[in-house]
């Protein structure tokens, strides 16, 4: 069965801290790994990772994929209260573009 | 920036009633999807749609569910006889399947079955 496992499920840190969110996967027909941020409603796209070892960056967020170990991390440096959200890791399947989501990491940033 | 639009944002319906959730995908996208998220649970794939037919569906997508693209812009999800356990947030998404970008999700329809 295809699965995406995220850890931790919940994380509380203080503003300014750096956090690392983890995602492991076991899927057939892997195409890409996706990270989304979900605040109130729809997931908003952060990163799409297809190749191993290439870091993607967007401001204080960065992510990298290890296709050998079937693992990805999402780093957020100098966290701000606006980073509080659920961060979803997902795998985009090669066949039919189906996405398998993890349960998410609920991140809460204390002021 | 192009958006996927969903209506209504919230729908309350009685058990056993039919509901239609509406979505307007991004205009040049060819692949369309429905996902749902039961409160407190993960986002789950329901169905994918391409070239006017279902390309894949999950176990959740049983005979009570159907999808349609009635015209060139709308993409609908119909639930024929709603059950309490259908209460969830339903997300529509579309994809062009090209470029270095994932799907675009709509803002969702919260369906409450009472």
Short mmCIF file of N, CA, C and O in Angstrom, two decimals, chain A residues 2-4 31 34 36 38 40-43 45 48-50 56 88 92-104, chain B residues 9 31 33 35 37 41-45 48 55-56 89 91 95-108 110:
data_model
loop_
_atom_site.label_atom_id
_atom_site.label_comp_id
_atom_site.label_asym_id
_atom_site.label_seq_id
_atom_site.Cartn_x
_atom_site.Cartn_y
_atom_site.Cartn_z
N UNK A 2 0.55 2.18 -0.87
CA UNK A 2 1.31 3.44 -0.93
C UNK A 2 1.08 4.24 0.35
O UNK A 2 -0.04 4.36 0.83
N UNK A 3 2.16 4.79 0.89
CA UNK A 3 1.98 5.60 2.09
C UNK A 3 3.02 6.70 2.20
O UNK A 3 4.15 6.57 1.70
N UNK A 4 2.63 7.75 2.87
CA UNK A 4 3.48 8.89 3.16
C UNK A 4 3.38 9.15 4.65
O UNK A 4 2.28 9.32 5.17
N UNK A 31 6.65 10.01 -8.86
CA UNK A 31 7.02 11.03 -9.85
C UNK A 31 7.75 12.18 -9.16
O UNK A 31 8.84 12.55 -9.52
N UNK A 34 5.91 16.55 -3.04
CA UNK A 34 5.35 17.90 -2.92
C UNK A 34 5.24 18.29 -1.45
O UNK A 34 4.96 17.45 -0.59
N UNK A 36 3.16 21.17 0.87
CA UNK A 36 2.11 22.17 0.89
C UNK A 36 1.99 22.74 2.30
O UNK A 36 2.30 22.07 3.28
N UNK A 38 -0.97 24.28 4.74
CA UNK A 38 -2.42 24.39 4.86
C UNK A 38 -2.75 25.19 6.11
O UNK A 38 -2.44 24.77 7.23
N UNK A 40 -6.07 27.70 6.67
CA UNK A 40 -7.48 27.52 7.01
C UNK A 40 -8.19 26.57 6.06
O UNK A 40 -9.04 25.80 6.45
N UNK A 41 -7.86 26.66 4.82
CA UNK A 41 -8.60 25.85 3.86
C UNK A 41 -7.69 25.06 2.93
O UNK A 41 -7.15 24.05 3.29
N UNK A 42 -7.52 25.59 1.70
CA UNK A 42 -6.84 24.80 0.69
C UNK A 42 -5.35 24.72 0.93
O UNK A 42 -4.72 25.66 1.41
N UNK A 43 -4.75 23.58 0.61
CA UNK A 43 -3.29 23.49 0.64
C UNK A 43 -2.69 24.46 -0.39
O UNK A 43 -3.17 24.53 -1.52
N UNK A 45 0.75 25.50 -2.43
CA UNK A 45 1.96 24.83 -2.91
C UNK A 45 3.22 25.51 -2.39
O UNK A 45 3.32 26.74 -2.40
N UNK A 48 8.07 21.41 -5.19
CA UNK A 48 7.98 20.16 -5.92
C UNK A 48 9.39 19.65 -6.11
O UNK A 48 10.24 20.37 -6.65
N UNK A 49 9.67 18.45 -5.64
CA UNK A 49 11.02 17.89 -5.69
C UNK A 49 10.98 16.62 -6.51
O UNK A 49 10.21 15.71 -6.21
N UNK A 50 11.82 16.57 -7.51
CA UNK A 50 11.84 15.40 -8.37
C UNK A 50 13.19 14.70 -8.35
O UNK A 50 13.27 13.48 -8.49
N UNK A 56 15.77 22.98 -2.79
CA UNK A 56 14.92 24.05 -3.30
C UNK A 56 14.72 25.05 -2.16
O UNK A 56 14.53 24.66 -1.02
N UNK A 88 1.93 19.82 4.81
CA UNK A 88 1.60 18.54 4.20
C UNK A 88 2.69 18.10 3.25
O UNK A 88 3.13 18.88 2.39
N UNK A 92 3.39 12.80 -5.63
CA UNK A 92 2.69 12.84 -6.91
C UNK A 92 3.04 11.57 -7.67
O UNK A 92 4.20 11.26 -7.92
N UNK A 93 2.01 10.81 -8.02
CA UNK A 93 2.22 9.54 -8.67
C UNK A 93 2.42 9.72 -10.17
O UNK A 93 1.85 10.63 -10.78
N UNK A 94 3.19 8.85 -10.73
CA UNK A 94 3.50 8.97 -12.15
C UNK A 94 2.29 8.66 -13.03
O UNK A 94 2.08 9.26 -14.06
N UNK A 95 1.49 7.74 -12.57
CA UNK A 95 0.32 7.34 -13.35
C UNK A 95 -0.87 8.17 -12.89
O UNK A 95 -1.20 8.18 -11.73
N UNK A 96 -1.45 8.90 -13.78
CA UNK A 96 -2.68 9.66 -13.52
C UNK A 96 -2.51 10.82 -12.56
O UNK A 96 -3.50 11.42 -12.15
N UNK A 97 -1.30 11.13 -12.17
CA UNK A 97 -1.07 12.33 -11.34
C UNK A 97 -1.82 12.32 -10.02
O UNK A 97 -2.11 13.36 -9.47
N UNK A 98 -2.17 11.18 -9.50
CA UNK A 98 -2.80 11.10 -8.19
C UNK A 98 -1.80 11.55 -7.13
O UNK A 98 -0.59 11.29 -7.25
N UNK A 99 -2.28 12.22 -6.10
CA UNK A 99 -1.42 12.63 -4.99
C UNK A 99 -1.79 11.82 -3.75
O UNK A 99 -2.97 11.69 -3.43
N UNK A 100 -0.78 11.29 -3.09
CA UNK A 100 -0.96 10.63 -1.81
C UNK A 100 -0.41 11.57 -0.74
O UNK A 100 0.77 11.92 -0.77
N UNK A 101 -1.25 11.96 0.19
CA UNK A 101 -0.85 12.90 1.23
C UNK A 101 -0.45 12.18 2.50
O UNK A 101 -0.99 11.12 2.84
N UNK A 102 0.46 12.80 3.24
CA UNK A 102 0.71 12.41 4.62
C UNK A 102 -0.31 13.09 5.52
O UNK A 102 -1.13 13.91 5.07
N UNK A 103 -0.25 12.76 6.79
CA UNK A 103 -1.22 13.33 7.74
C UNK A 103 -0.90 14.77 8.09
O UNK A 103 -1.74 15.48 8.64
N UNK A 104 0.31 15.19 7.80
CA UNK A 104 0.68 16.57 8.08
C UNK A 104 1.39 16.74 9.40
O UNK A 104 1.29 15.90 10.30
N UNK B 9 -18.88 27.67 -0.75
CA UNK B 9 -17.79 27.48 0.21
C UNK B 9 -18.24 26.58 1.35
O UNK B 9 -17.43 25.88 1.96
N UNK B 31 -6.30 18.26 -16.61
CA UNK B 31 -6.47 17.17 -15.65
C UNK B 31 -7.16 17.73 -14.42
O UNK B 31 -6.76 18.76 -13.90
N UNK B 33 -9.31 16.91 -10.60
CA UNK B 33 -9.29 15.98 -9.47
C UNK B 33 -10.25 16.46 -8.39
O UNK B 33 -10.49 17.66 -8.24
N UNK B 35 -10.55 15.78 -4.14
CA UNK B 35 -10.01 15.23 -2.91
C UNK B 35 -10.96 15.60 -1.79
O UNK B 35 -11.73 16.55 -1.90
N UNK B 37 -11.19 15.94 2.71
CA UNK B 37 -10.48 15.92 3.98
C UNK B 37 -11.52 15.94 5.09
O UNK B 37 -12.16 16.98 5.34
N UNK B 41 -8.42 14.73 9.71
CA UNK B 41 -7.76 13.63 9.02
C UNK B 41 -7.00 14.13 7.79
O UNK B 41 -6.99 15.31 7.49
N UNK B 42 -6.36 13.20 7.12
CA UNK B 42 -5.53 13.63 6.00
C UNK B 42 -6.36 13.82 4.73
O UNK B 42 -7.49 13.36 4.61
N UNK B 43 -5.76 14.53 3.81
CA UNK B 43 -6.39 14.75 2.51
C UNK B 43 -6.36 13.44 1.73
O UNK B 43 -5.30 12.79 1.63
N UNK B 44 -7.51 13.05 1.17
CA UNK B 44 -7.61 11.76 0.48
C UNK B 44 -8.05 11.96 -0.97
O UNK B 44 -8.98 12.72 -1.24
N UNK B 45 -7.42 11.23 -1.83
CA UNK B 45 -7.77 11.25 -3.25
C UNK B 45 -9.13 10.60 -3.47
O UNK B 45 -9.41 9.53 -2.93
N UNK B 48 -9.72 11.19 -10.42
CA UNK B 48 -9.06 12.02 -11.42
C UNK B 48 -9.83 11.92 -12.73
O UNK B 48 -10.45 10.88 -13.03
N UNK B 55 -10.13 8.81 -15.02
CA UNK B 55 -8.91 8.06 -15.29
C UNK B 55 -8.53 7.18 -14.10
O UNK B 55 -7.94 6.12 -14.29
N UNK B 56 -8.86 7.61 -12.91
CA UNK B 56 -8.65 6.76 -11.75
C UNK B 56 -9.60 7.19 -10.64
O UNK B 56 -9.96 8.36 -10.54
N UNK B 89 -14.35 18.43 4.04
CA UNK B 89 -13.98 19.48 3.11
C UNK B 89 -13.63 18.81 1.80
O UNK B 89 -12.84 17.85 1.78
N UNK B 91 -12.00 19.27 -1.88
CA UNK B 91 -11.12 20.12 -2.67
C UNK B 91 -11.10 19.66 -4.12
O UNK B 91 -10.93 18.48 -4.41
N UNK B 95 -4.54 20.42 -13.03
CA UNK B 95 -3.12 20.31 -13.35
C UNK B 95 -2.94 20.38 -14.86
O UNK B 95 -3.79 19.91 -15.62
N UNK B 96 -1.81 20.94 -15.26
CA UNK B 96 -1.50 20.93 -16.68
C UNK B 96 -0.58 19.77 -17.03
O UNK B 96 -0.33 19.50 -18.18
N UNK B 97 -0.06 19.14 -15.97
CA UNK B 97 0.87 18.02 -16.14
C UNK B 97 2.14 18.40 -16.88
O UNK B 97 2.84 17.57 -17.41
N UNK B 98 2.43 19.68 -16.90
CA UNK B 98 3.68 20.12 -17.53
C UNK B 98 4.35 21.12 -16.61
O UNK B 98 3.70 21.71 -15.74
N UNK B 99 5.61 21.30 -16.80
CA UNK B 99 6.30 22.32 -16.03
C UNK B 99 6.65 21.86 -14.64
O UNK B 99 6.22 20.81 -14.17
N UNK B 100 7.41 22.65 -13.96
CA UNK B 100 7.91 22.29 -12.65
C UNK B 100 6.96 22.80 -11.58
O UNK B 100 7.31 23.63 -10.74
N UNK B 101 5.77 22.29 -11.59
CA UNK B 101 4.75 22.79 -10.66
C UNK B 101 3.75 21.69 -10.37
O UNK B 101 3.44 20.90 -11.23
N UNK B 102 3.27 21.68 -9.14
CA UNK B 102 2.26 20.69 -8.80
C UNK B 102 0.88 21.15 -9.17
O UNK B 102 0.69 22.05 -9.98
N UNK B 103 -0.07 20.51 -8.52
CA UNK B 103 -1.45 20.90 -8.76
C UNK B 103 -1.72 22.30 -8.24
O UNK B 103 -1.02 22.82 -7.38
N UNK B 104 -2.88 22.82 -8.66
CA UNK B 104 -3.48 23.97 -8.00
C UNK B 104 -4.78 23.51 -7.36
O UNK B 104 -5.64 22.94 -8.05
N UNK B 105 -4.90 23.76 -6.06
CA UNK B 105 -6.11 23.38 -5.35
C UNK B 105 -7.07 24.55 -5.23
O UNK B 105 -6.63 25.71 -5.12
N UNK B 106 -8.35 24.25 -5.26
CA UNK B 106 -9.34 25.25 -4.93
C UNK B 106 -9.42 25.46 -3.43
O UNK B 106 -8.78 24.72 -2.66
N UNK B 107 -10.20 26.41 -3.02
CA UNK B 107 -10.29 26.76 -1.60
C UNK B 107 -11.21 25.82 -0.83
O UNK B 107 -11.31 25.92 0.39
N UNK B 108 -11.90 24.95 -1.54
CA UNK B 108 -12.66 23.91 -0.87
C UNK B 108 -14.12 24.24 -0.64
O UNK B 108 -14.51 25.41 -0.56
N UNK B 110 -16.90 23.11 2.22
CA UNK B 110 -17.16 22.35 3.44
C UNK B 110 -18.57 21.81 3.38
O UNK B 110 -19.54 22.58 3.36
#
